[in-house]
Short mmCIF file of the C-alpha atoms (twelve columns), coordinates in Angstrom:
data_MODEL
# 
_entry.id   MODEL 
# 
loop_
_atom_site.group_PDB 
_atom_site.id 
_atom_site.type_symbol 
_atom_site.label_atom_id 
_atom_site.label_alt_id 
_atom_site.label_comp_id 
_atom_site.label_asym_id 
_atom_site.label_seq_id 
_atom_site.Cartn_x 
_atom_site.Cartn_y 
_atom_site.Cartn_z 
_atom_site.pdbx_PDB_model_num 
ATOM 1   C CA . MET A 1   0.310   -0.067 0.052   1 
ATOM 2   C CA . THR A 2   2.777   2.626  1.069   1 
ATOM 3   C CA . THR A 3   3.914   2.312  -2.290  1 
ATOM 4   C CA . ILE A 4   0.897   2.627  -5.082  1 
ATOM 5   C CA . ALA A 5   0.539   6.055  -2.145  1 
ATOM 6   C CA . SER A 6   3.647   7.139  -2.993  1 
ATOM 7   C CA . ASP A 7   3.732   6.091  -7.087  1 
ATOM 8   C CA . THR A 8   -0.088  7.985  -6.772  1 
ATOM 9   C CA . SER A 9   1.756   11.064 -4.845  1 
ATOM 10  C CA . TYR A 10  4.572   11.286 -7.143  1 
ATOM 11  C CA . ALA A 11  2.003   11.316 -10.204 1 
ATOM 12  C CA . SER A 12  0.200   13.689 -8.281  1 
ATOM 13  C CA . ALA A 13  2.496   15.790 -7.412  1 
ATOM 14  C CA . ARG A 14  3.684   15.833 -11.341 1 
ATOM 15  C CA . HIS A 15  0.516   16.634 -12.234 1 
ATOM 16  C CA . PHE A 16  0.343   19.583 -10.851 1 
ATOM 17  C CA . TRP A 17  3.116   20.989 -11.855 1 
ATOM 18  C CA . LEU A 18  2.596   20.339 -15.430 1 
ATOM 19  C CA . GLY A 19  -1.075  21.771 -14.325 1 
ATOM 20  C CA . MET A 20  1.086   24.644 -13.257 1 
ATOM 21  C CA . ALA A 21  2.937   25.038 -16.714 1 
ATOM 22  C CA . ALA A 22  -0.473  24.845 -19.496 1 
ATOM 23  C CA . TYR A 23  -1.307  28.039 -17.411 1 
ATOM 24  C CA . ILE A 24  1.793   30.104 -17.098 1 
ATOM 25  C CA . VAL A 25  3.167   29.074 -20.370 1 
ATOM 26  C CA . PRO A 26  0.588   30.270 -23.112 1 
ATOM 27  C CA . THR A 27  -1.234  32.873 -20.705 1 
ATOM 28  C CA . PHE A 28  2.004   34.923 -19.954 1 
ATOM 29  C CA . PRO A 29  2.975   35.406 -23.672 1 
ATOM 30  C CA . VAL A 30  -1.075  36.019 -24.641 1 
ATOM 31  C CA . ALA A 31  -1.268  38.592 -21.537 1 
ATOM 32  C CA . PHE A 32  1.896   40.001 -22.145 1 
ATOM 33  C CA . VAL A 33  1.684   40.482 -26.360 1 
ATOM 34  C CA . TRP A 34  -2.715  41.226 -26.636 1 
ATOM 35  C CA . HIS A 35  -2.283  43.904 -23.315 1 
ATOM 36  C CA . LEU A 36  1.399   45.293 -24.328 1 
ATOM 37  C CA . VAL A 37  0.769   44.687 -28.023 1 
ATOM 38  C CA . LEU A 38  -1.466  44.326 -29.978 1 
ATOM 39  C CA . PHE A 39  -3.732  46.190 -28.441 1 
ATOM 40  C CA . GLU A 40  -1.790  48.432 -25.824 1 
ATOM 41  C CA . GLN A 41  -3.054  51.913 -27.500 1 
ATOM 42  C CA . ARG A 42  -6.557  50.897 -26.852 1 
ATOM 43  C CA . TYR A 43  -5.803  50.173 -23.338 1 
ATOM 44  C CA . HIS A 44  -3.299  53.008 -23.069 1 
ATOM 45  C CA . ALA A 45  -6.962  55.304 -24.372 1 
ATOM 46  C CA . LEU A 46  -9.040  54.154 -21.401 1 
ATOM 47  C CA . GLY A 47  -6.656  55.640 -19.352 1 
ATOM 48  C CA . ILE A 48  -6.683  53.348 -16.478 1 
ATOM 49  C CA . TYR A 49  -3.124  51.194 -16.676 1 
ATOM 50  C CA . ARG A 50  0.157   52.037 -15.544 1 
ATOM 51  C CA . ALA A 51  2.107   53.650 -18.477 1 
ATOM 52  C CA . ASP A 52  5.009   51.227 -17.095 1 
ATOM 53  C CA . PRO A 53  2.936   47.904 -15.976 1 
ATOM 54  C CA . ILE A 54  5.301   45.854 -13.076 1 
ATOM 55  C CA . ILE A 55  5.544   42.735 -15.409 1 
ATOM 56  C CA . PRO A 56  7.192   40.879 -12.081 1 
ATOM 57  C CA . PHE A 57  3.727   41.358 -10.614 1 
ATOM 58  C CA . GLY A 58  1.546   39.808 -13.451 1 
ATOM 59  C CA . LEU A 59  3.706   37.165 -13.666 1 
ATOM 60  C CA . ALA A 60  3.357   36.868 -10.098 1 
ATOM 61  C CA . SER A 61  -0.156  36.263 -10.520 1 
ATOM 62  C CA . MET A 62  -0.235  34.241 -13.063 1 
ATOM 63  C CA . ILE A 63  1.696   31.847 -11.017 1 
ATOM 64  C CA . ILE A 64  -0.420  32.536 -8.094  1 
ATOM 65  C CA . GLN A 65  -3.670  31.617 -9.926  1 
ATOM 66  C CA . ALA A 66  -1.754  28.634 -11.868 1 
ATOM 67  C CA . GLY A 67  -1.136  26.404 -8.672  1 
ATOM 68  C CA . ILE A 68  -4.978  27.430 -7.260  1 
ATOM 69  C CA . PHE A 69  -6.098  26.640 -10.650 1 
ATOM 70  C CA . SER A 70  -3.751  23.125 -11.344 1 
ATOM 71  C CA . TRP A 71  -4.638  22.045 -7.987  1 
ATOM 72  C CA . VAL A 72  -8.452  22.747 -8.402  1 
ATOM 73  C CA . PHE A 73  -8.616  20.766 -11.101 1 
ATOM 74  C CA . PRO A 74  -8.412  16.945 -10.201 1 
ATOM 75  C CA . ARG A 75  -10.939 17.783 -7.642  1 
ATOM 76  C CA . LEU A 76  -13.444 19.009 -10.572 1 
ATOM 77  C CA . PHE A 77  -13.317 16.074 -12.533 1 
ATOM 78  C CA . PRO A 78  -11.430 13.127 -10.681 1 
ATOM 79  C CA . ARG A 79  -10.801 10.865 -12.752 1 
ATOM 80  C CA . ASP A 80  -12.951 12.133 -15.646 1 
ATOM 81  C CA . ARG A 81  -14.177 9.431  -18.616 1 
ATOM 82  C CA . ASN A 82  -15.055 11.873 -20.688 1 
ATOM 83  C CA . SER A 83  -12.144 13.615 -23.988 1 
ATOM 84  C CA . ILE A 84  -9.664  15.855 -22.813 1 
ATOM 85  C CA . LEU A 85  -11.282 18.682 -25.396 1 
ATOM 86  C CA . LYS A 86  -14.701 18.091 -23.139 1 
ATOM 87  C CA . SER A 87  -13.223 17.828 -19.999 1 
ATOM 88  C CA . GLY A 88  -10.640 21.050 -21.452 1 
ATOM 89  C CA . LEU A 89  -13.696 23.038 -22.428 1 
ATOM 90  C CA . LEU A 90  -15.859 22.959 -18.842 1 
ATOM 91  C CA . PHE A 91  -12.561 23.974 -16.446 1 
ATOM 92  C CA . GLY A 92  -12.330 26.650 -18.809 1 
ATOM 93  C CA . LEU A 93  -15.723 27.739 -18.506 1 
ATOM 94  C CA . ALA A 94  -15.797 27.504 -15.307 1 
ATOM 95  C CA . ALA A 95  -12.379 29.126 -14.142 1 
ATOM 96  C CA . GLY A 96  -12.573 31.602 -16.889 1 
ATOM 97  C CA . LEU A 97  -15.620 32.631 -15.309 1 
ATOM 98  C CA . LEU A 98  -14.059 32.870 -12.253 1 
ATOM 99  C CA . SER A 99  -11.076 34.587 -13.731 1 
ATOM 100 C CA . TRP A 100 -14.017 37.015 -15.781 1 
ATOM 101 C CA . SER A 101 -15.516 37.636 -12.221 1 
ATOM 102 C CA . PHE A 102 -13.021 39.326 -10.973 1 
ATOM 103 C CA . THR A 103 -10.801 40.873 -14.147 1 
ATOM 104 C CA . THR A 104 -13.698 42.256 -16.124 1 
ATOM 105 C CA . LEU A 105 -16.442 43.686 -14.185 1 
ATOM 106 C CA . ALA A 106 -15.253 43.830 -10.911 1 
ATOM 107 C CA . VAL A 107 -12.681 45.929 -12.823 1 
ATOM 108 C CA . ALA A 108 -15.418 47.991 -14.479 1 
ATOM 109 C CA . ALA A 109 -17.259 48.440 -11.568 1 
ATOM 110 C CA . LYS A 110 -14.180 50.078 -9.747  1 
ATOM 111 C CA . HIS A 111 -11.882 51.769 -12.110 1 
ATOM 112 C CA . PRO A 112 -12.553 54.800 -13.897 1 
ATOM 113 C CA . MET A 113 -12.390 54.743 -17.911 1 
ATOM 114 C CA . SER A 114 -13.040 56.155 -20.851 1 
ATOM 115 C CA . SER A 115 -15.491 53.382 -22.223 1 
ATOM 116 C CA . ILE A 116 -16.122 50.770 -19.749 1 
ATOM 117 C CA . THR A 117 -17.609 48.569 -23.325 1 
ATOM 118 C CA . ASP A 118 -14.786 49.434 -24.615 1 
ATOM 119 C CA . TYR A 119 -12.661 47.682 -21.731 1 
ATOM 120 C CA . VAL A 120 -15.679 45.092 -21.549 1 
ATOM 121 C CA . VAL A 121 -15.288 43.811 -24.886 1 
ATOM 122 C CA . LEU A 122 -10.987 43.427 -24.608 1 
ATOM 123 C CA . GLU A 123 -11.597 41.993 -21.869 1 
ATOM 124 C CA . SER A 124 -14.124 39.285 -21.807 1 
ATOM 125 C CA . ALA A 125 -11.783 38.839 -26.354 1 
ATOM 126 C CA . PHE A 126 -8.440  37.973 -23.619 1 
ATOM 127 C CA . THR A 127 -10.347 35.560 -20.903 1 
ATOM 128 C CA . LEU A 128 -12.235 33.661 -24.190 1 
ATOM 129 C CA . VAL A 129 -9.362  32.936 -25.609 1 
ATOM 130 C CA . GLN A 130 -7.013  32.592 -22.569 1 
ATOM 131 C CA . PHE A 131 -9.562  29.664 -21.157 1 
ATOM 132 C CA . LEU A 132 -10.239 27.958 -24.768 1 
ATOM 133 C CA . ILE A 133 -6.262  27.195 -24.912 1 
ATOM 134 C CA . VAL A 134 -5.666  26.547 -20.865 1 
ATOM 135 C CA . GLY A 135 -8.097  24.446 -20.450 1 
ATOM 136 C CA . PRO A 136 -7.491  21.595 -23.026 1 
ATOM 137 C CA . LEU A 137 -4.303  22.360 -21.465 1 
ATOM 138 C CA . MET A 138 -5.604  21.732 -17.621 1 
ATOM 139 C CA . ALA A 139 -7.114  18.624 -18.555 1 
ATOM 140 C CA . LEU A 140 -4.035  16.863 -20.782 1 
ATOM 141 C CA . ALA A 141 -2.061  18.644 -18.024 1 
ATOM 142 C CA . HIS A 142 -4.346  16.353 -15.601 1 
ATOM 143 C CA . ARG A 143 -5.592  13.779 -17.993 1 
ATOM 144 C CA . THR A 144 -4.809  10.857 -15.329 1 
ATOM 145 C CA . SER A 145 -4.202  12.746 -12.323 1 
ATOM 146 C CA . GLY A 146 -7.236  12.143 -11.139 1 
ATOM 147 C CA . ILE A 147 -7.799  11.605 -7.006  1 
ATOM 148 C CA . ASP A 148 -8.478  8.849  -6.348  1 
ATOM 149 C CA . ARG A 149 -11.452 8.366  -3.587  1 
ATOM 150 C CA . THR A 150 -10.144 5.043  -2.445  1 
ATOM 151 C CA . MET A 151 -6.878  5.984  -2.132  1 
ATOM 152 C CA . VAL A 152 -7.532  8.896  0.704   1 
ATOM 153 C CA . SER A 153 -9.773  7.045  2.991   1 
# 
């Protein structure tokens, strides 16, 4: 039994780190290009962002999010028999909706900006792109790591 628990522990840790990578590796470049290259002028026109963004803070935020999302995934989809794409898109929908609620709605509610509509459209599109990519990658990273409830009890 100890060997099995040890193997399960190793597999879970490995999948956790793969899940973190599944979040960070696509999110950082997509966010960087989206916010600071493709739509930089539109965000600047909104008047809500710093002229000199603090990139390490954004990366730290992504690392925290990655850890939480990677820890949550196997708990929402324990030993899921569905396809990676289906699990990933369902997870992306749930995680994306949560993320959208505090990165789009809450920011629009609290910060002065030249156009709430433009901000909501830009950030909604970003969140959609982000989680269409991240959801399936997270499912792929955790494809065999679902929590085995019989091992826990």
